[in-house]
Tab-separated table of C-alpha atoms in Angstrom:
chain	number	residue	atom	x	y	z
A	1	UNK	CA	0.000	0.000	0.000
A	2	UNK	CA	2.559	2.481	1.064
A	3	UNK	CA	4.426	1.659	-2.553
A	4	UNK	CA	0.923	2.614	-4.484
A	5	UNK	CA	0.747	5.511	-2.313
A	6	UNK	CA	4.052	6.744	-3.519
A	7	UNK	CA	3.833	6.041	-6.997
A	8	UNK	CA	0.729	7.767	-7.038
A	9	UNK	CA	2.288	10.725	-5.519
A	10	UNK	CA	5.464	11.004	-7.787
A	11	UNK	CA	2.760	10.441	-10.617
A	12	UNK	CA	0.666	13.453	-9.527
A	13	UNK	CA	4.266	15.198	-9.533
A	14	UNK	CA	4.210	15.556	-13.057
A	15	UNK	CA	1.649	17.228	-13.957
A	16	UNK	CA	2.876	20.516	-12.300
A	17	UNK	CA	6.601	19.685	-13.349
A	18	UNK	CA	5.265	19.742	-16.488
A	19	UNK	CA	3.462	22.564	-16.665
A	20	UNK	CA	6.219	24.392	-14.607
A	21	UNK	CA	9.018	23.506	-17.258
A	22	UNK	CA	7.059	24.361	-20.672
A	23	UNK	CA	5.161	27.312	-19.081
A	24	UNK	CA	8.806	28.748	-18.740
A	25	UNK	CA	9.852	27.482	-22.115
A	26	UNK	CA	6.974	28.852	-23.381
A	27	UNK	CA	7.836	32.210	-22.224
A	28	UNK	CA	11.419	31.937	-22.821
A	29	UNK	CA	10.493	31.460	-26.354
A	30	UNK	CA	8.186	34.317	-26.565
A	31	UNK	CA	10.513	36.970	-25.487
A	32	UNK	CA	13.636	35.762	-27.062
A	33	UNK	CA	14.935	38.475	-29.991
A	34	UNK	CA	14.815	37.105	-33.673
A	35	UNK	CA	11.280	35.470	-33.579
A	36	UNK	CA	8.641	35.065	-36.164
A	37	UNK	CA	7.293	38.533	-36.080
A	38	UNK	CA	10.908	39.941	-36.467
A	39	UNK	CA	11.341	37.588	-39.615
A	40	UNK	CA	8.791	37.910	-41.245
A	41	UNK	CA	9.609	41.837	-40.902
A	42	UNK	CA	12.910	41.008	-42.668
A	43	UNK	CA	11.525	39.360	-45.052
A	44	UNK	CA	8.923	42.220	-45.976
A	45	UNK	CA	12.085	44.479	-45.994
A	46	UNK	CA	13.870	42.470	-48.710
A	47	UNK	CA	10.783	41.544	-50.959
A	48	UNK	CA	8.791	44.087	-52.655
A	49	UNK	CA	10.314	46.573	-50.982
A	50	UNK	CA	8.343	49.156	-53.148
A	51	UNK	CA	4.962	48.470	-51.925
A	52	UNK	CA	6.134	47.124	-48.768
A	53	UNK	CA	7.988	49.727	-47.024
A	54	UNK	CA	7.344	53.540	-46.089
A	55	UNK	CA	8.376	56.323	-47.195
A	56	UNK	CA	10.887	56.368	-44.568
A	57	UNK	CA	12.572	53.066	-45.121
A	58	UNK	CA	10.710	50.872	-42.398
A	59	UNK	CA	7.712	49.218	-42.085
A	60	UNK	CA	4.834	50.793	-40.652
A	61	UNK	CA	3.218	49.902	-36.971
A	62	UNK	CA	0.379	49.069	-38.426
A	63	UNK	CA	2.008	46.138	-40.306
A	64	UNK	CA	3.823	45.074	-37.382
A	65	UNK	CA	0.869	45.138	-35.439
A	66	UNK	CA	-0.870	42.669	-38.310
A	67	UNK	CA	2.194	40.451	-38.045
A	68	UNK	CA	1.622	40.246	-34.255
A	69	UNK	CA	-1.966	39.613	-34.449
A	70	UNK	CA	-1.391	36.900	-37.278
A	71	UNK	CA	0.923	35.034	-35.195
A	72	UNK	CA	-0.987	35.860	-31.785
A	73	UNK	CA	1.596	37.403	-29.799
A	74	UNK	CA	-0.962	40.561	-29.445
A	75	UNK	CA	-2.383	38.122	-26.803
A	76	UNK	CA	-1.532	37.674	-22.766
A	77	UNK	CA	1.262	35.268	-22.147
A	78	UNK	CA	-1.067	32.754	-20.408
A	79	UNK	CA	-3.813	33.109	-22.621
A	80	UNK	CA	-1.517	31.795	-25.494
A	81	UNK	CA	0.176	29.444	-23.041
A	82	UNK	CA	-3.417	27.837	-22.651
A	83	UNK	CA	-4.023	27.894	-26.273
A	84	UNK	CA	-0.779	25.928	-26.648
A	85	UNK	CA	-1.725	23.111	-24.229
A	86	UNK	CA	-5.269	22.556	-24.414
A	87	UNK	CA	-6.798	23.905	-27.505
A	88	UNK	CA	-3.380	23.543	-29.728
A	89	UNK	CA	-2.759	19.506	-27.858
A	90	UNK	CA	0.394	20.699	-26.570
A	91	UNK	CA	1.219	22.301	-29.846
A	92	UNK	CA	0.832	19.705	-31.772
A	93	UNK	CA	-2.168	21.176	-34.036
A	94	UNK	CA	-0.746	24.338	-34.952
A	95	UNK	CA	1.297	25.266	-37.781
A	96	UNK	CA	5.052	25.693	-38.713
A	97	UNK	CA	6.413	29.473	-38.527
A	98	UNK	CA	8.188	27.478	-41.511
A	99	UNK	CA	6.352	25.509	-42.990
A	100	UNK	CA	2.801	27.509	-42.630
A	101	UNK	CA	1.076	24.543	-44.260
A	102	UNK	CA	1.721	21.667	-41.841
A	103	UNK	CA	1.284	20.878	-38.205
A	104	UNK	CA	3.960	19.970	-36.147
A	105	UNK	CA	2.285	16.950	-35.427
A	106	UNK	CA	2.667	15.956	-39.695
A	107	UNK	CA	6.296	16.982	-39.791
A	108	UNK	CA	7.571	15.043	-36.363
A	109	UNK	CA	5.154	12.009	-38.213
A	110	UNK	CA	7.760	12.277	-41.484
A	111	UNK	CA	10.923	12.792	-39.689
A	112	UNK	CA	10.334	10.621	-36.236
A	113	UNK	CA	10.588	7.259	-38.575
A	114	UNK	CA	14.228	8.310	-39.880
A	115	UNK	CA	15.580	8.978	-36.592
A	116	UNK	CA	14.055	5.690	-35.864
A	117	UNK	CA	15.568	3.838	-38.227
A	118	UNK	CA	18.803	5.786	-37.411
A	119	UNK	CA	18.981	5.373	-34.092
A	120	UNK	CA	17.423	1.176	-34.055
A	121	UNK	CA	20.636	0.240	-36.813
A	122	UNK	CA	23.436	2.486	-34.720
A	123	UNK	CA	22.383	1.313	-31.607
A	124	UNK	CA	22.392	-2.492	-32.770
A	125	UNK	CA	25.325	-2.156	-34.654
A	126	UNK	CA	27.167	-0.686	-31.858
A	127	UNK	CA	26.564	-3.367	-29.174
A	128	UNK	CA	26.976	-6.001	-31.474
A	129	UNK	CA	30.664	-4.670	-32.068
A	130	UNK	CA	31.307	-2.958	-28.694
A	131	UNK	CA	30.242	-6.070	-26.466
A	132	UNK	CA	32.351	-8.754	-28.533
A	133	UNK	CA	35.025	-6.158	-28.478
A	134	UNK	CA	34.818	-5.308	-24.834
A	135	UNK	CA	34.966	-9.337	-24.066
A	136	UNK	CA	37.843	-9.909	-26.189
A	137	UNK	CA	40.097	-7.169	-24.630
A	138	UNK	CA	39.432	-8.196	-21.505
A	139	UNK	CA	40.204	-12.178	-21.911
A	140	UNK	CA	43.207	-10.512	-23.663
A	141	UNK	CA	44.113	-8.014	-21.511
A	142	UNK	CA	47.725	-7.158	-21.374
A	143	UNK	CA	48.714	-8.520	-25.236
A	144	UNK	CA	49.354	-6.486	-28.056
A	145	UNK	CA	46.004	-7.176	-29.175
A	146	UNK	CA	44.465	-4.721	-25.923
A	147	UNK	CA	46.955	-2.411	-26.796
A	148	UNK	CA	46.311	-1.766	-30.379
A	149	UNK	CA	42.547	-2.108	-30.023
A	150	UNK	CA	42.634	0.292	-27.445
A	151	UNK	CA	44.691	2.928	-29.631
A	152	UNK	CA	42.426	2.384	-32.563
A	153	UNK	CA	38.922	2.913	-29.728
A	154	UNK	CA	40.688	6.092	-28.429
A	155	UNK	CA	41.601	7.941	-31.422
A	156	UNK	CA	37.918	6.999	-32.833
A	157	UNK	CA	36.816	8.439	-29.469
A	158	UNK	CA	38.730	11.463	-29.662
A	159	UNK	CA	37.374	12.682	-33.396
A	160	UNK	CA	34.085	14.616	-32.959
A	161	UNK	CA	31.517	12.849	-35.027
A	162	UNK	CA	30.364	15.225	-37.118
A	163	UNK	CA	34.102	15.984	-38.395
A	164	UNK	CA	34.467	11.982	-39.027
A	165	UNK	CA	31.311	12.492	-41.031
A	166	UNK	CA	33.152	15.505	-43.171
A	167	UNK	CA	36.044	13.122	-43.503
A	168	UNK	CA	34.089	10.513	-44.745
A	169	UNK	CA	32.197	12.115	-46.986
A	170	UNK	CA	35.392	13.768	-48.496
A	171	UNK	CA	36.648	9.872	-48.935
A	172	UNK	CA	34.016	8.122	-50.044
A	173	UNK	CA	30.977	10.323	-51.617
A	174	UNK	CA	32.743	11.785	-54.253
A	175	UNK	CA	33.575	15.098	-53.178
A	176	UNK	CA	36.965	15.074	-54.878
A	177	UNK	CA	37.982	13.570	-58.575
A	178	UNK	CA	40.541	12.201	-57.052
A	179	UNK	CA	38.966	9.914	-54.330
A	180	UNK	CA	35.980	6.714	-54.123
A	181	UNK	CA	31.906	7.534	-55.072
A	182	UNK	CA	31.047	4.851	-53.593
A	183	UNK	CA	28.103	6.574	-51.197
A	184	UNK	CA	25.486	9.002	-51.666
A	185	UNK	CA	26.427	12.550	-50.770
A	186	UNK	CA	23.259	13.740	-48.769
A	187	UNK	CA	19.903	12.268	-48.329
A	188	UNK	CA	18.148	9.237	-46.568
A	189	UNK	CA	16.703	7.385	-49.936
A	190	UNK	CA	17.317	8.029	-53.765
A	191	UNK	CA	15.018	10.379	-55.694
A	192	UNK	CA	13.483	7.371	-57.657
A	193	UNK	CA	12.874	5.197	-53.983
A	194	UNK	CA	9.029	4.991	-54.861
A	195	UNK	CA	9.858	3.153	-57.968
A	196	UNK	CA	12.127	0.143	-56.003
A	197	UNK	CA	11.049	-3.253	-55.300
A	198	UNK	CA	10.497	-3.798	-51.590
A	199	UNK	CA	13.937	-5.868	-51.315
A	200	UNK	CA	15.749	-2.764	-53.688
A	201	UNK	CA	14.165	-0.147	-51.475
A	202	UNK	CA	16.044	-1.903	-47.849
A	203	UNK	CA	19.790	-1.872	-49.839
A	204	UNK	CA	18.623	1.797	-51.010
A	205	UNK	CA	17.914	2.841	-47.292
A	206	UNK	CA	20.706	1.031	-46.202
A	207	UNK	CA	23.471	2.483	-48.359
A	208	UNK	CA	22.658	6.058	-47.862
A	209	UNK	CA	22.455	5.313	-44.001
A	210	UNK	CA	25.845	3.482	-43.880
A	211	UNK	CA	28.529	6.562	-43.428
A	212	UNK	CA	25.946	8.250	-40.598
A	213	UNK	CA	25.659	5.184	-38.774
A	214	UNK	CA	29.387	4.659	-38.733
A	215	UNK	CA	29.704	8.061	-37.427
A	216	UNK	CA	27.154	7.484	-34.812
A	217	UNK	CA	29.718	4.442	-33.351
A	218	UNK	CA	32.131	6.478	-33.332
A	219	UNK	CA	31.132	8.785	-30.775
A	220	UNK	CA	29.583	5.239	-28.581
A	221	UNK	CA	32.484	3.146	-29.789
A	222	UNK	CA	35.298	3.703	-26.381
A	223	UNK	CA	32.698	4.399	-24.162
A	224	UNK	CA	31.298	0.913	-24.571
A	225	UNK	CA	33.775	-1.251	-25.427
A	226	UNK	CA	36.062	-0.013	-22.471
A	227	UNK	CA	32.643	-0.233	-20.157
A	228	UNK	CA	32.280	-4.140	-21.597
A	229	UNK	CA	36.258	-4.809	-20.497
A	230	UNK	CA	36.249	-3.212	-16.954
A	231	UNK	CA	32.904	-4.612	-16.394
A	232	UNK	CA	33.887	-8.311	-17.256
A	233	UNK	CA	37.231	-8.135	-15.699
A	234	UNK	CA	35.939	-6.759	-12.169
A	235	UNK	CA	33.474	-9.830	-12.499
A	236	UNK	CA	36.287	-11.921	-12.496
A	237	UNK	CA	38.072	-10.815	-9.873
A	238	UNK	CA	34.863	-11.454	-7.690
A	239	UNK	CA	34.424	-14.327	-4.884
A	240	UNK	CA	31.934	-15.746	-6.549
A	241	UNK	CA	34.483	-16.620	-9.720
A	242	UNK	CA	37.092	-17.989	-7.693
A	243	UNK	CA	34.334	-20.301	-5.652
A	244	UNK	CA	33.058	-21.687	-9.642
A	245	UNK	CA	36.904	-22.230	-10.259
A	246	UNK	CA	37.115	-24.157	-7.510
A	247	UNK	CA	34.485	-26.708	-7.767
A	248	UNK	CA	35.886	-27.420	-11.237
A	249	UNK	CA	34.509	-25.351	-13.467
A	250	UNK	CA	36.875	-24.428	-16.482
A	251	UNK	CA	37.887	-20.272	-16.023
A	252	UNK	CA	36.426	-20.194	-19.846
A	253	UNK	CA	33.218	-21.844	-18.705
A	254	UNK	CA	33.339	-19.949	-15.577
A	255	UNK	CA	33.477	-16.573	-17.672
A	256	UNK	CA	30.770	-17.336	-19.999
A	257	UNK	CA	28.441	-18.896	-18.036
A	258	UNK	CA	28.634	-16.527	-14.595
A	259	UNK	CA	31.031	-13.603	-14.913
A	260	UNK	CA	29.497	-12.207	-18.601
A	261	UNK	CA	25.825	-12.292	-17.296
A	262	UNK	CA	26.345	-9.807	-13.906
A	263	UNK	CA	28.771	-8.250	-16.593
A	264	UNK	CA	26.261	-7.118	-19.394
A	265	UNK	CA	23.837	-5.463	-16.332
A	266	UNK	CA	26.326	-2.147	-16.570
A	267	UNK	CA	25.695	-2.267	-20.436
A	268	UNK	CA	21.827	-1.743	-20.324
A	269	UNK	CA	22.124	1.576	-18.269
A	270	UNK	CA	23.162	3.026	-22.496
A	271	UNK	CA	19.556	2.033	-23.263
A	272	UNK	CA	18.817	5.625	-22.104
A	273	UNK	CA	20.875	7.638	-24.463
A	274	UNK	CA	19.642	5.620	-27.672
A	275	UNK	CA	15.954	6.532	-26.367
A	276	UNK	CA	17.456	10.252	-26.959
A	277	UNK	CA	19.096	9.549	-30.530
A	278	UNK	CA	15.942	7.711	-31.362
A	279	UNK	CA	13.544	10.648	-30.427
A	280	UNK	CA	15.523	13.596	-30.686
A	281	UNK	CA	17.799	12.311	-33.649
A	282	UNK	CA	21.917	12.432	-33.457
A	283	UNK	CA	21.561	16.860	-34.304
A	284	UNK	CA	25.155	17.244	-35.909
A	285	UNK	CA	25.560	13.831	-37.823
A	286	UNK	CA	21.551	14.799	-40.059
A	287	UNK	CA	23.104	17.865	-40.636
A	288	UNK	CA	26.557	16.602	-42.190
A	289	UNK	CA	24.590	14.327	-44.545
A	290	UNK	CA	21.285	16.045	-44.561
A	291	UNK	CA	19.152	13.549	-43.273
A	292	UNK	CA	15.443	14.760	-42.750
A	293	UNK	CA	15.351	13.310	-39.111
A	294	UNK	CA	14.152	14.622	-35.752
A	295	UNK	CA	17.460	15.961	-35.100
A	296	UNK	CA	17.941	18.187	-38.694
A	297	UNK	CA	14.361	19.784	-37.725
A	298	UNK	CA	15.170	20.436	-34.075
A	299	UNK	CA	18.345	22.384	-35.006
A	300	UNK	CA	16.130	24.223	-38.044
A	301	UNK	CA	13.712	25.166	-35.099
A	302	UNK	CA	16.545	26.603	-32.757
A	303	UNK	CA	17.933	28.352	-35.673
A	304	UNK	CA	14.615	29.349	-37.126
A	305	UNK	CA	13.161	30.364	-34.220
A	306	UNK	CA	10.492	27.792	-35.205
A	307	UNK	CA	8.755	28.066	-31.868
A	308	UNK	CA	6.271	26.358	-32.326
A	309	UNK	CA	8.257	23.177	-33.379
A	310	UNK	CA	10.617	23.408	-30.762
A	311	UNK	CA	8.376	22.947	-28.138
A	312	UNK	CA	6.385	20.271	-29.853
């Protein structure tokens, strides 16, 4: 009972955290220079300027005011704060400043399935090399082997993804006469994707998605595999392991049937961050190759001052 009772109470927590955080969002994002009103003004300045502007160079209040009426900032904070959560579904329903004819619901619907797909093939591609890598190092530890995996993990670790993604697209996209085109430059799928067999359109998705997700290891790559070694080998130096030794048990069989269980339970606590690359997208790699993920419209919002989408 006294469990339910606090669950029930950090549940009910929530609601005002959440209404605490985007209620200062919210306002943050209001009064913040650069914003809609001022961009659209910008805009009027260097379009038409002829019938657009005064006499004296500047627009006029009154079109100001129109701007600020269009995009409802000529309304109280809270009211518009309100309108936001309840009649907007927490901003889903209303439109792009950008793109005026969608909701930000439709344009997290087409990007959320790219991050998806980025974020499901780094983060299984990862552990699948990270975890047999980790293992080996550490059964190894000490032999040239640990060493020179360990200088190839740290120099990996110590480029900044989004300049290994310059690199590689420098190497292998074509970029100079003189190097490979082996990869797309840009993109998530080719132009004529609609037009692929089912089979066709999977190799399509997957060779334009190749040279991100290798860049998305990179940054995971030390973190994990040195995580996997210390892990296994501080399993091995428990009482446990030396009690399974000796009743018998080979060290080998000892390792893989005891020490690399309790040893993967550090590993799941990464689960976390993929959550984030598979919601929020991995920002700087979708803008190196210009993937239309979650990430890629996120940064457009900041930039953009796309309020609207940043706080859907």
């Amino acid at each position: 009972m006294e469990y339910g009772t606090y669950f029930l109470r950090r549940l009910l927590l929530l609601i005002p955290t959440f209404i605490g955080i985007t209620l200062v969002s919210f306002a943050l994002c209001q009064f913040v220079p650069g914003g809609p009103v001022e961009q659209a003004l910008l805009q009027m300045r260097g379009v038409d300027a002829a019938d657009r502007l005064s006499p004296s160079g500047a627009l006029s209040e009154e079109q100001r005011l129109a701007l600020e009426k269009h995009f409802g900032f000529d309304q109280p904070l809270l009211k518009r704060y309100w309108q936001w959560l309840v009649t907007n579904k927490i901003g889903l329903a209303v439109a792009s400043y950008k793109y005026p004819h969608k909701s930000v619901w439709q344009l997290i619907k087409e990007r959320f399935p790219v991050s998806l797909i980025f974020g499901v093939s780094g983060f299984l591609l990862t552990y699948l090399v990270c975890v047999p890598l980790g293992i080996a190092k550490a059964l190894r530890q000490g032999t040239a082997f640990d060493w020179i995996s360990s200088v190839v993990v740290f120099v990996g670790y110590a480029i900044p993804a989004f300049a290994f993604g310059m690199l590689l697209k420098m190497l292998f996209c074509g970029t100079s006469e003189q190097l490979w085109n082996i990869f797309p430059v840009s993109g998530f799928v080719s132009d004529h994707f609609e037009l692929l067999a089912p089979l066709a359109k999977i190799k399509d998705i997957a060779w334009h998605m190749a040279l991100p997700v290798l860049c998305y290891m990179i940054g995971h790559f030390a973190v994990l595999t040195l995580l996997m070694k210390n892990s296994l080998l501080e399993q091995i130096g428990q009482d446990y392991m030396r009690l399974v030794l000796a009743r018998g048990a080979s060290l080998r069989r000892a390792i893989w049937a005891h020490a690399l269980r309790n040893a993967l339970v550090p590993i799941a606590t990464g689960f976390g961050g993929v959550l984030t690359v598979m919601f929020a997208g991995a920002v700087l790699i979708e803008r190196v190759f210009e993937i239309p993920g979650m990430g890629r419209l996120s940064l457009e919002a900041i930039v953009g001052r796309d309020y609207m989408v940043f706080m859907g």
